[in-house]
DNA sequence: CTGAAAGCGCTAACAG
DNA sequence: CTGTTAGCGCTTTCAG
């Protein structure tokens, strides 16, 4: 079948040990021998077999990243940041998508464990705790991404979502809006809960009406559209004058539904709209969407840094928890009007 | 380090061969033994080592997919289709991003070759021919995606981009638009060349002015915005009344720049805009964008089908070439005005 | 500086 | 039905 070191060695007239040395520690081999070996490799089209190498080594140099939704540009940006950083450490990034499903998440984790990846970056689903515990029990380094871990022994990189929710709410409150809705879900996701909690706190402090919470089955364009149908009626009835979305996909979907049809409402005149993540498409929407920006690249690259640092710790050492502060980017969808 | 079959065998009081049988051919093992082995696996937290298994097997059951831009929802949709289909065959999909760079593409291909993936689905960069030839010489099955291969011995799944370009052009020509621009690049990409060629052919046949071709450095939002700055002036000067974009990211970027500022132009009154791919965000743009739809999921899943079929062929057999027909989805950005 | 040999964890014969 | 054993391709001592 494949070409192996043995054949290379034979053609070059050396032993397999020497071929291995040429490949991994060229400085210990005579230049002329190196040359001969390289010629043989070229001639035979030899390609190293990672499975064998990894079997020998005991683990791979691959890092896995599991995100909640590959269709969300927020996560592809995080992935890009992680991939670049991983390359910097000479590691490969394996990308997987849980689609917010704990089952799919578990399946991917199993697969990665069998592959003996050197670590896992996980944007966890709601029910991830158990899977994570199992992984760590087996000694697989884990970094939680886009979510602070309550557990001090698990490293994490996150954005202060409570603060982000507060930021969004205070922005619309400052314009005198008082009937504020928060749209997102499932509420089992921490991102959703925290952003909602932040918004609710701001609303309470301002003495406005209680936050209207609209639950959605997921953080997608479609979910946003569906919620928008319901909210359009509320806006027309005057029971809602500002909407905070749990992410930009929801916000974009909401906007489409709010503007649509003969009974469409005006943004921001009738209702202000604020998204979350500040993906590139938020600025390109029908009415450009105000959004809470997260440092997407930095989240990914920092996660890789933490994972690499993880290698040097024992299970019970304290872990690092990086928390970024979000930032409000104001656009037309919430312009005072 | 890790727990191996040997330890499982010992605890269960059987031999390693039996453990392997329990795992891979349970029907050949007495139920009670199976039970004992499973208990031991559970107790020890045994996880199969894929590297060893794969080394033994000679190749993995992983399929690789390399796309041009993970940030483009078109490709994530293709990837989703491929992943689902791969799972259906009991295979895992490895996802990688070349970012339109032949260097990155080559690096990923090398990596996948070392991993002995069972095949590669490739959305090729402009300079991929050489890499592909090398892969195939080593016996790695390859399916070209989103691009018909001139070579009959390489399987491919594609969309008729010439036809798609023609569709877009005929649509705006039918509205009496005669000064049509095509925006996209780099022109080394076949997608760009074919779509442009189709548009040009339609324009010629209609006897309109020659197609104005605006080259961009990539198929991204940013590239679209930059091109939009230039085109806005042309529209105002009356030298352009319709724009065909090589994809939706370009179209969305274009639209942002065209509408922006005090000298912004109106869409579709001053200029019609047509995109390509029909990603979800096209419908959510400031002015919803008319687009040429491709069957994204089907492209991904068919690619996997072809790759699997590939397994049974010898190098010189003819390969299958699936070509989908695109479909025009008309929205406000090109509404007769 | 180079060669010989052991062994990583697994599976697939082949014997029992 | 179960046990024994020979490698898969590689790296890494340990001798030469």
XYZ file of C-alpha atoms (C1' of nucleotides) in Angstrom:
706
model
C 0.000 0.000 0.000
C 1.541 3.181 1.249
C 5.172 4.104 1.198
C 6.811 3.734 4.607
C 10.063 4.790 6.198
C 11.323 1.317 5.589
C 11.214 1.717 1.839
C 12.708 5.151 2.051
C 15.519 3.768 4.157
C 16.148 0.981 1.710
C 16.298 3.246 -1.305
C 18.552 5.706 0.502
C 20.736 2.891 1.739
C 20.312 3.772 5.412
C 18.313 2.400 8.327
C 14.835 3.470 9.313
C 16.223 5.109 12.432
C 18.265 7.416 10.288
C 15.269 8.345 8.164
C 13.396 9.222 11.315
C 16.317 11.330 12.453
C 16.422 13.165 9.158
C 12.760 13.977 9.591
C 12.789 14.943 13.250
C 16.314 15.861 14.221
C 18.199 16.742 11.058
C 20.977 18.356 13.066
C 22.144 14.947 14.222
C 22.625 13.638 10.706
C 25.418 14.159 8.216
C 24.350 16.598 5.469
C 25.104 14.178 2.713
C 22.942 11.505 4.311
C 20.129 14.012 4.713
C 20.336 14.736 1.052
C 20.201 11.096 0.060
C 17.203 10.516 2.294
C 15.370 13.504 0.933
C 15.967 12.294 -2.574
C 14.499 8.936 -1.677
C 11.469 10.583 -0.069
C 10.958 12.630 -3.197
C 11.389 9.690 -5.515
C 8.942 7.504 -3.650
C 6.435 10.213 -2.793
C 6.661 9.315 0.867
C 4.134 10.964 3.196
C 4.452 10.581 6.925
C 1.709 8.585 8.596
C 0.306 10.658 11.416
C -1.585 7.761 12.929
C 1.602 5.837 13.540
C 3.435 8.865 14.795
C 0.612 9.744 17.108
C 0.259 6.213 18.374
C 3.868 6.333 19.331
C 3.619 9.790 20.856
C 0.519 8.996 22.869
C -1.388 12.069 21.765
C -1.891 14.317 18.782
C -1.163 17.967 18.392
C -4.701 18.723 17.408
C -6.982 21.051 19.272
C -10.741 20.719 18.905
C -13.238 23.552 18.873
C -16.936 22.853 19.164
C -19.258 25.756 18.473
C -23.009 26.117 18.834
C -23.746 27.194 15.284
C -21.406 27.198 12.316
C -23.921 29.255 10.383
C -23.471 32.131 12.779
C -20.668 34.399 11.588
C -19.865 35.167 15.195
C -18.620 31.635 15.695
C -16.754 31.435 12.418
C -14.879 34.536 13.484
C -14.063 32.976 16.835
C -12.897 29.885 14.962
C -10.678 31.945 12.727
C -9.022 33.563 15.720
C -8.492 30.162 17.291
C -7.142 28.604 14.122
C -4.575 31.317 13.572
C -3.387 31.082 17.151
C -3.242 27.297 17.024
C -1.101 27.463 13.901
C 1.212 29.768 15.795
C 1.766 26.974 18.314
C 2.234 24.456 15.523
C -1.101 22.835 16.196
C -4.054 22.049 14.033
C -7.591 23.124 14.828
C -10.437 20.653 14.400
C -13.743 22.409 13.965
C -17.097 20.936 14.891
C -20.667 22.127 15.192
C -23.027 21.041 17.944
C -26.022 22.935 16.559
C -26.999 23.626 20.164
C -27.649 19.924 20.601
C -26.175 18.182 23.626
C -26.346 14.899 21.749
C -24.281 16.159 18.871
C -21.922 17.789 21.299
C -21.407 14.506 23.104
C -20.862 12.656 19.845
C -18.179 15.104 18.813
C -16.503 14.949 22.190
C -16.404 11.169 22.021
C -14.876 11.318 18.602
C -12.259 13.798 19.744
C -11.435 11.721 22.755
C -10.842 8.698 20.579
C -8.582 10.840 18.449
C -6.657 11.802 21.577
C -6.772 15.493 20.777
C -4.506 17.491 23.024
C -7.385 19.623 24.246
C -10.899 20.850 23.645
C -12.263 24.362 23.303
C -15.950 24.163 23.995
C -18.780 26.595 23.535
C -21.011 24.474 25.715
C -24.627 23.598 25.197
C -26.941 23.861 28.158
C -26.332 20.302 29.289
C -22.604 20.152 28.831
C -21.559 19.950 32.490
C -21.581 16.189 32.600
C -19.644 15.745 29.371
C -17.072 18.222 30.514
C -16.624 16.486 33.840
C -16.085 13.169 32.117
C -13.519 14.631 29.749
C -11.575 16.204 32.544
C -11.687 13.048 34.581
C -9.832 11.402 31.733
C -7.265 14.156 31.724
C -8.314 16.014 28.587
C -7.674 19.737 28.996
C -10.802 21.796 28.444
C -11.386 25.503 28.004
C -14.912 26.849 28.104
C -15.508 29.478 25.469
C -18.045 32.309 25.403
C -19.108 31.358 28.896
C -17.570 31.899 32.299
C -17.366 28.697 34.303
C -18.667 28.842 37.813
C -16.088 26.186 38.523
C -12.717 27.683 39.307
C -10.917 24.563 38.177
C -12.078 24.940 34.579
C -10.410 27.581 32.459
C -12.679 29.883 30.516
C -12.755 32.861 28.235
C -15.923 34.843 28.092
C -17.508 38.196 27.633
C -19.408 39.840 30.432
C -22.869 39.203 29.069
C -24.663 40.692 32.048
C -22.820 43.900 31.395
C -23.636 43.608 27.683
C -27.334 43.190 28.376
C -27.219 46.153 30.697
C -25.446 48.249 28.089
C -28.148 47.528 25.545
C -30.980 48.274 27.946
C -29.473 51.491 29.261
C -29.041 52.716 25.722
C -32.728 52.466 24.891
C -33.788 53.630 28.355
C -31.741 56.771 27.809
C -34.025 57.544 24.885
C -37.066 57.357 27.079
C -38.173 53.934 25.905
C -39.917 52.128 28.720
C -41.600 49.065 27.315
C -38.701 46.890 26.548
C -38.721 43.343 25.252
C -35.886 40.841 25.322
C -35.982 38.186 22.594
C -33.919 35.026 22.576
C -33.639 31.464 23.649
C -33.509 28.774 24.617
C -33.160 30.265 28.073
C -31.088 27.264 29.038
C -28.168 28.912 27.244
C -26.109 31.013 29.574
C -25.509 33.632 26.950
C -29.254 34.167 26.778
C -29.820 34.129 30.522
C -26.992 36.521 31.316
C -27.862 39.031 28.634
C -31.449 38.938 29.771
C -30.475 39.338 33.416
C -28.348 42.373 32.623
C -31.169 43.972 30.696
C -33.655 43.231 33.437
C -31.426 44.748 36.095
C -31.050 47.955 34.107
C -34.775 48.161 33.525
C -35.547 47.708 37.214
C -33.020 50.289 38.283
C -34.526 52.777 35.876
C -37.979 52.120 37.260
C -39.378 51.257 33.846
C -41.937 48.548 33.149
C -40.738 45.008 33.726
C -38.835 43.441 30.877
C -41.048 41.541 28.449
C -39.298 38.248 27.756
C -39.962 36.448 24.480
C -38.495 32.987 24.306
C -37.279 31.488 21.017
C -36.298 27.917 20.227
C -32.836 28.926 19.026
C -30.638 31.870 18.111
C -31.313 31.851 14.392
C -32.698 34.064 11.648
C -35.818 31.934 11.444
C -36.460 32.076 15.165
C -36.130 35.847 14.964
C -38.627 36.061 12.135
C -41.183 34.055 14.029
C -40.812 36.135 17.161
C -41.088 39.231 14.993
C -44.576 38.272 13.900
C -45.717 38.321 17.509
C -43.858 41.476 18.420
C -45.155 43.445 15.480
C -48.618 43.259 16.980
C -47.342 44.408 20.348
C -45.535 47.347 18.850
C -48.647 48.389 16.977
C -50.650 48.057 20.182
C -48.170 50.332 21.905
C -47.117 47.758 24.460
C -43.522 47.611 23.271
C -41.187 50.389 22.136
C -37.786 48.725 22.248
C -36.479 45.244 21.508
C -33.222 43.748 22.667
C -32.199 40.625 20.793
C -30.023 37.928 22.294
C -27.906 37.937 19.160
C -27.675 39.512 15.741
C -29.259 36.644 13.842
C -32.352 37.042 15.983
C -32.192 40.803 15.492
C -31.965 40.528 11.724
C -34.836 38.055 11.619
C -36.889 40.265 13.903
C -36.292 43.238 11.722
C -37.443 41.461 8.613
C -40.696 40.470 10.260
C -41.251 43.830 11.917
C -40.894 45.767 8.679
C -42.836 43.337 6.539
C -46.290 43.628 5.150
C -48.924 46.324 5.203
C -48.956 46.452 8.981
C -45.196 46.730 9.272
C -43.804 49.049 11.911
C -41.036 51.630 11.641
C -37.549 51.220 13.103
C -36.489 53.130 15.128
C -39.532 55.454 15.163
C -42.024 52.894 16.429
C -39.566 50.548 18.039
C -35.830 50.548 18.714
C -33.865 47.402 17.942
C -30.559 46.318 19.469
C -28.665 43.159 18.558
C -25.712 41.350 20.066
C -22.339 40.183 18.642
C -21.945 42.868 15.979
C -21.457 40.453 13.124
C -20.663 42.056 9.789
C -24.213 41.593 8.542
C -25.704 43.678 11.347
C -24.379 46.830 9.731
C -25.761 45.760 6.364
C -29.340 45.173 7.439
C -32.334 47.049 6.066
C -32.009 49.407 8.976
C -28.433 49.070 10.204
C -28.573 47.429 13.593
C -27.150 48.756 16.831
C -25.292 45.901 18.451
C -23.221 44.872 21.443
C -19.812 44.010 20.099
C -17.718 41.160 21.386
C -14.028 40.734 20.535
C -14.541 37.661 18.361
C -10.974 37.006 17.249
C -9.588 37.600 20.715
C -12.016 35.121 22.212
C -10.734 32.426 19.884
C -7.060 33.171 20.217
C -7.183 33.583 23.979
C -8.980 30.277 24.296
C -6.081 28.591 22.535
C -3.604 30.379 24.798
C -5.414 29.157 27.886
C -5.524 25.635 26.546
C -1.824 25.586 25.907
C -1.173 26.965 29.392
C -3.455 24.238 30.673
C -0.904 21.665 29.651
C 1.360 22.657 32.509
C -1.176 22.466 35.292
C -2.358 19.651 37.461
C -6.057 18.992 37.794
C -6.605 20.906 40.986
C -4.668 24.047 40.272
C -6.665 27.202 39.851
C -7.458 28.063 36.265
C -7.427 31.305 34.427
C -10.659 33.078 33.644
C -10.517 35.768 31.045
C -13.514 38.064 30.836
C -13.773 40.641 28.089
C -15.961 43.705 28.315
C -18.415 44.236 25.470
C -18.932 47.527 23.733
C -22.057 49.142 22.273
C -22.003 50.063 18.601
C -24.845 52.474 17.858
C -26.508 52.469 14.437
C -29.762 53.630 12.897
C -31.972 50.933 14.419
C -31.872 52.664 17.775
C -31.185 56.234 16.777
C -33.088 58.615 19.024
C -36.246 59.350 17.192
C -0.870 6.535 30.380
C -4.221 5.728 28.866
C -6.337 2.690 29.416
C -5.839 0.046 26.736
C -7.627 -3.091 25.648
C -5.057 -5.039 27.568
C -6.181 -3.657 30.892
C -9.810 -4.075 29.976
C -9.106 -7.692 29.091
C -7.331 -8.291 32.336
C -10.090 -6.836 34.486
C -12.760 -8.712 32.569
C -10.740 -11.890 32.785
C -10.606 -12.395 29.020
C -8.040 -11.892 26.280
C -7.510 -8.772 24.210
C -8.858 -10.543 21.181
C -12.140 -11.029 22.925
C -12.321 -7.393 23.904
C -11.771 -6.451 20.297
C -14.497 -8.850 19.269
C -16.900 -7.361 21.778
C -16.208 -3.964 20.303
C -16.291 -4.876 16.629
C -18.212 -8.116 16.254
C -20.369 -8.556 19.311
C -22.440 -11.227 17.579
C -19.513 -13.620 17.839
C -19.262 -13.324 21.601
C -21.284 -14.931 24.377
C -23.691 -12.405 25.932
C -22.356 -12.913 29.401
C -18.801 -12.211 28.264
C -19.970 -9.088 26.473
C -21.483 -7.930 29.684
C -18.345 -8.526 31.696
C -16.243 -6.692 29.130
C -18.594 -3.751 29.062
C -18.460 -3.539 32.808
C -14.692 -3.456 32.694
C -14.757 -0.756 30.014
C -17.090 1.278 32.143
C -15.075 0.776 35.302
C -11.806 1.790 33.702
C -13.162 4.547 31.532
C -11.668 2.949 28.464
C -11.776 4.950 25.239
C -10.726 3.389 21.981
C -7.578 4.818 20.428
C -8.351 5.809 16.870
C -4.723 6.260 15.951
C -3.968 2.618 16.681
C -7.101 1.430 14.986
C -6.402 3.520 11.943
C -2.795 2.459 11.787
C -3.987 -1.081 11.677
C -6.689 -0.360 9.136
C -4.441 1.581 6.803
C -6.768 4.521 6.467
C -9.289 6.535 8.423
C -12.962 7.011 7.800
C -12.617 10.738 7.716
C -13.527 12.876 4.767
C -11.994 16.308 4.385
C -13.707 19.368 2.982
C -11.719 22.457 2.113
C -13.717 25.587 1.347
C -12.665 28.987 0.077
C -14.190 31.037 2.873
C -15.655 29.817 6.127
C -17.078 33.276 6.735
C -19.340 32.905 3.732
C -22.658 31.330 4.743
C -22.825 29.697 1.341
C -19.926 27.447 2.242
C -21.109 26.711 5.746
C -24.360 25.520 4.212
C -22.475 23.315 1.772
C -20.486 21.990 4.716
C -23.625 21.216 6.635
C -25.005 19.230 3.730
C -21.752 17.329 3.442
C -21.500 16.649 7.156
C -24.992 15.210 7.370
C -24.390 12.994 4.398
C -21.016 11.850 5.717
C -22.607 10.909 9.033
C -25.094 8.870 7.063
C -22.185 6.824 5.720
C -20.675 6.573 9.189
C -17.894 8.947 8.344
C -16.618 12.086 9.937
C -16.183 15.349 8.089
C -13.037 17.394 8.625
C -13.581 21.018 7.756
C -10.878 23.391 6.631
C -10.654 26.864 5.199
C -8.225 27.881 2.471
C -9.215 31.554 2.508
C -8.715 31.520 -1.252
C -5.009 30.982 -0.649
C -3.266 28.225 -2.591
C -0.626 28.060 0.123
C -3.128 27.403 2.862
C -4.897 24.951 0.617
C -1.685 23.026 0.085
C -0.915 23.034 3.800
C -4.304 21.570 4.575
C -3.996 18.964 1.861
C -0.620 17.897 3.218
C -2.057 17.601 6.676
C -4.977 15.539 5.413
C -2.702 13.301 3.457
C -0.644 12.598 6.551
C -3.855 11.783 8.328
C -4.712 9.328 5.568
C -8.204 10.693 5.134
C -10.314 8.497 2.929
C -10.979 11.319 0.512
C -11.006 15.040 -0.091
C -13.806 17.348 -1.161
C -12.184 20.433 -2.549
C -13.520 23.821 -3.492
C -10.328 24.604 -5.327
C -8.370 27.807 -5.371
C -7.162 29.083 -8.703
C -3.872 27.219 -8.512
C -5.131 23.921 -7.232
C -4.500 21.800 -10.315
C -1.032 20.763 -9.259
C -2.039 19.841 -5.707
C -4.934 17.832 -6.988
C -2.769 15.938 -9.417
C -0.316 15.064 -6.672
C -3.072 13.834 -4.385
C -4.566 11.648 -7.029
C -1.181 10.263 -7.958
C -0.982 9.001 -4.397
C -4.375 7.420 -4.684
C -6.416 9.840 -2.583
C -9.937 10.159 -3.983
C -10.837 13.750 -4.806
C -14.112 15.415 -5.674
C -14.081 18.962 -6.951
C -16.863 21.037 -5.452
C -18.579 24.121 -6.839
C -16.563 23.775 -9.981
C -16.824 21.481 -12.969
C -13.537 19.835 -13.794
C -12.424 19.995 -17.356
C -10.727 16.697 -16.647
C -13.091 13.784 -17.109
C -11.153 11.621 -14.696
C -11.892 13.878 -11.722
C -15.349 13.731 -10.216
C -17.090 17.027 -9.631
C -20.284 18.592 -8.459
C -21.026 22.067 -9.617
C -23.638 24.555 -10.585
C -23.853 25.874 -14.104
C -22.375 29.272 -13.401
C -22.449 30.389 -17.003
C -26.153 29.801 -16.971
C -26.438 31.588 -13.632
C -24.626 34.629 -14.953
C -26.839 34.626 -18.000
C -29.956 34.391 -15.841
C -28.937 37.431 -13.854
C -28.097 39.471 -16.929
C -31.261 38.562 -18.811
C -33.321 39.597 -15.834
C -31.986 43.147 -15.803
C -31.912 43.354 -19.589
C -35.610 42.530 -19.602
C -36.171 45.710 -17.643
C -34.452 47.765 -20.287
C -31.220 48.205 -18.379
C -28.345 48.442 -20.809
C -25.294 49.557 -18.937
C -24.458 46.562 -16.917
C -21.520 46.002 -14.622
C -20.195 42.727 -13.284
C -18.356 42.929 -9.968
C -16.185 40.195 -8.510
C -12.781 38.636 -8.329
C -10.157 37.462 -8.366
C -10.872 36.508 -11.945
C -8.649 33.504 -11.463
C -11.570 31.845 -9.676
C -13.682 29.827 -12.032
C -16.863 30.817 -10.281
C -16.098 34.421 -11.108
C -15.014 33.767 -14.685
C -18.010 31.609 -15.544
C -20.600 33.907 -14.041
C -19.023 36.793 -15.835
C -18.912 34.902 -19.116
C -22.585 34.042 -18.867
C -23.504 37.632 -18.186
C -21.359 38.843 -21.045
C -22.921 36.433 -23.477
C -26.421 37.564 -22.557
C -25.447 41.196 -22.895
C -23.945 40.626 -26.334
C -26.937 38.717 -27.560
C -29.210 41.518 -26.436
C -27.098 44.057 -28.276
C -26.585 46.139 -25.147
C -23.381 47.936 -24.227
C -20.445 45.715 -23.413
C -20.316 44.415 -19.869
C -18.347 46.656 -17.511
C -16.111 44.376 -15.478
C -14.969 45.497 -12.050
C -12.353 43.264 -10.496
C -12.138 42.766 -6.725
C -9.407 41.142 -4.661
C -11.796 38.626 -3.122
C -15.444 37.707 -2.699
C -16.003 39.460 0.606
C -18.160 42.171 2.143
C -15.187 44.490 2.328
C -14.267 43.963 -1.295
C -17.858 44.755 -2.201
C -17.819 47.965 -0.197
C -14.679 49.158 -1.901
C -16.012 48.425 -5.346
C -19.226 50.187 -4.354
C -17.398 53.433 -3.829
C -16.224 53.391 -7.422
C -19.544 52.281 -8.835
C -21.558 54.903 -7.017
C -19.845 57.535 -9.090
C -20.582 55.664 -12.291
C -24.226 55.285 -11.417
C -24.507 58.977 -10.702
C -22.802 59.737 -13.986
C -25.340 57.563 -15.741
C -22.804 55.095 -17.096
C -24.188 52.146 -15.153
C -27.772 51.139 -14.448
C -27.415 47.547 -13.289
C -24.864 45.641 -11.253
C -24.367 41.894 -11.150
C -22.291 40.696 -8.219
C -20.251 37.505 -8.303
C -21.693 36.544 -4.934
C -23.963 37.820 -2.202
C -21.221 39.053 0.084
C -20.035 41.322 -2.702
C -23.630 42.352 -3.365
C -24.294 43.236 0.258
C -21.060 45.203 0.488
C -21.857 46.959 -2.767
C -25.274 47.906 -1.537
C -23.921 49.435 1.643
C -21.530 51.620 -0.292
C -24.042 52.527 -2.996
C -26.646 53.728 -0.509
C -24.223 55.469 1.811
C -23.615 59.152 2.272
C -25.148 62.269 0.786
C -24.412 61.168 -2.764
C -25.899 57.736 -2.278
C -27.910 56.279 -5.127
C -31.288 54.555 -5.065
C -31.795 50.814 -5.535
C -33.460 49.755 -7.774
C -34.529 53.154 -9.179
C -31.038 54.334 -10.110
C -29.398 50.963 -10.337
C -30.533 47.347 -10.163
C -28.519 44.927 -8.046
C -28.328 41.164 -8.407
C -26.312 38.856 -6.154
C -25.335 35.198 -6.355
C -25.775 32.250 -3.937
C -28.957 33.442 -2.221
C -27.563 33.229 1.274
C -30.053 33.958 4.051
C -28.659 37.441 4.574
C -29.424 38.509 1.019
C -33.115 38.650 1.830
C -32.411 40.653 4.968
C -30.384 43.414 3.367
C -31.358 47.085 3.390
C -32.972 46.532 0.051
C -33.631 42.799 -0.199
C -31.343 41.448 -2.861
C -32.321 39.521 -5.964
C -29.999 36.556 -6.169
C -29.118 33.478 -8.173
C -29.817 30.550 -5.917
C -27.655 27.468 -5.759
C -28.730 24.257 -4.029
C -26.242 24.551 -1.190
C -27.123 21.474 0.820
C -27.381 19.314 -2.263
C -23.939 20.385 -3.412
C -22.447 19.206 -0.140
C -24.334 15.955 0.111
C -23.827 15.034 -3.529
C -20.122 15.674 -3.186
C -19.986 13.104 -0.404
C -21.969 10.648 -2.510
C -19.540 11.013 -5.384
C -16.599 10.567 -3.084
C -17.980 7.377 -1.679
C -18.683 6.092 -5.177
C -15.129 7.036 -6.019
C -13.884 4.335 -3.710
C -14.942 1.661 -6.164
C -13.270 3.052 -9.230
C -9.805 2.708 -10.624
C -7.845 5.781 -11.534
C -8.677 5.859 -15.204
C -12.373 5.150 -15.103
C -14.661 7.969 -16.126
C -15.985 9.994 -13.252
C -19.346 11.421 -12.548
C -20.011 15.088 -13.065
C -23.093 16.493 -11.464
C -24.191 19.902 -12.646
C -27.069 21.691 -10.968
C -29.044 24.445 -12.598
C -29.313 27.693 -10.664
C -32.528 29.598 -10.171
C -33.232 33.318 -9.995
C -34.910 34.656 -6.866
C -36.293 38.120 -7.544
C -36.465 40.682 -4.744
C -36.731 44.437 -4.390
C -33.173 45.253 -5.446
C -34.040 44.587 -9.088
C -37.751 45.243 -9.116
C -38.773 46.939 -12.333
C -38.600 50.630 -11.567
C 26.936 9.735 13.181
C 24.277 5.330 12.060
C 21.907 0.682 12.861
C 19.063 -2.687 15.377
C 15.187 -3.550 17.982
C 11.349 -2.653 21.147
C 6.829 -1.216 21.558
C 2.742 2.389 21.212
C -2.878 0.080 20.902
C -5.369 -2.226 17.923
C -7.434 -5.912 14.791
C -7.564 -10.075 12.105
C -6.137 -14.435 11.255
C -5.553 -18.812 13.169
C -5.601 -22.331 16.830
C -7.657 -24.302 20.276
C -16.794 -19.095 21.549
C -12.096 -17.491 23.243
C -6.883 -16.995 23.371
C -2.483 -16.133 20.988
C 0.122 -13.672 18.001
C 1.802 -10.931 14.193
C 2.190 -6.840 12.490
C 0.337 -1.629 10.888
C 4.504 2.802 10.656
C 6.790 5.358 13.575
C 10.178 7.086 17.156
C 13.555 6.261 20.474
C 16.771 4.240 23.341
C 20.988 1.761 23.277
C 25.026 -0.102 21.023
C 28.255 0.182 17.730
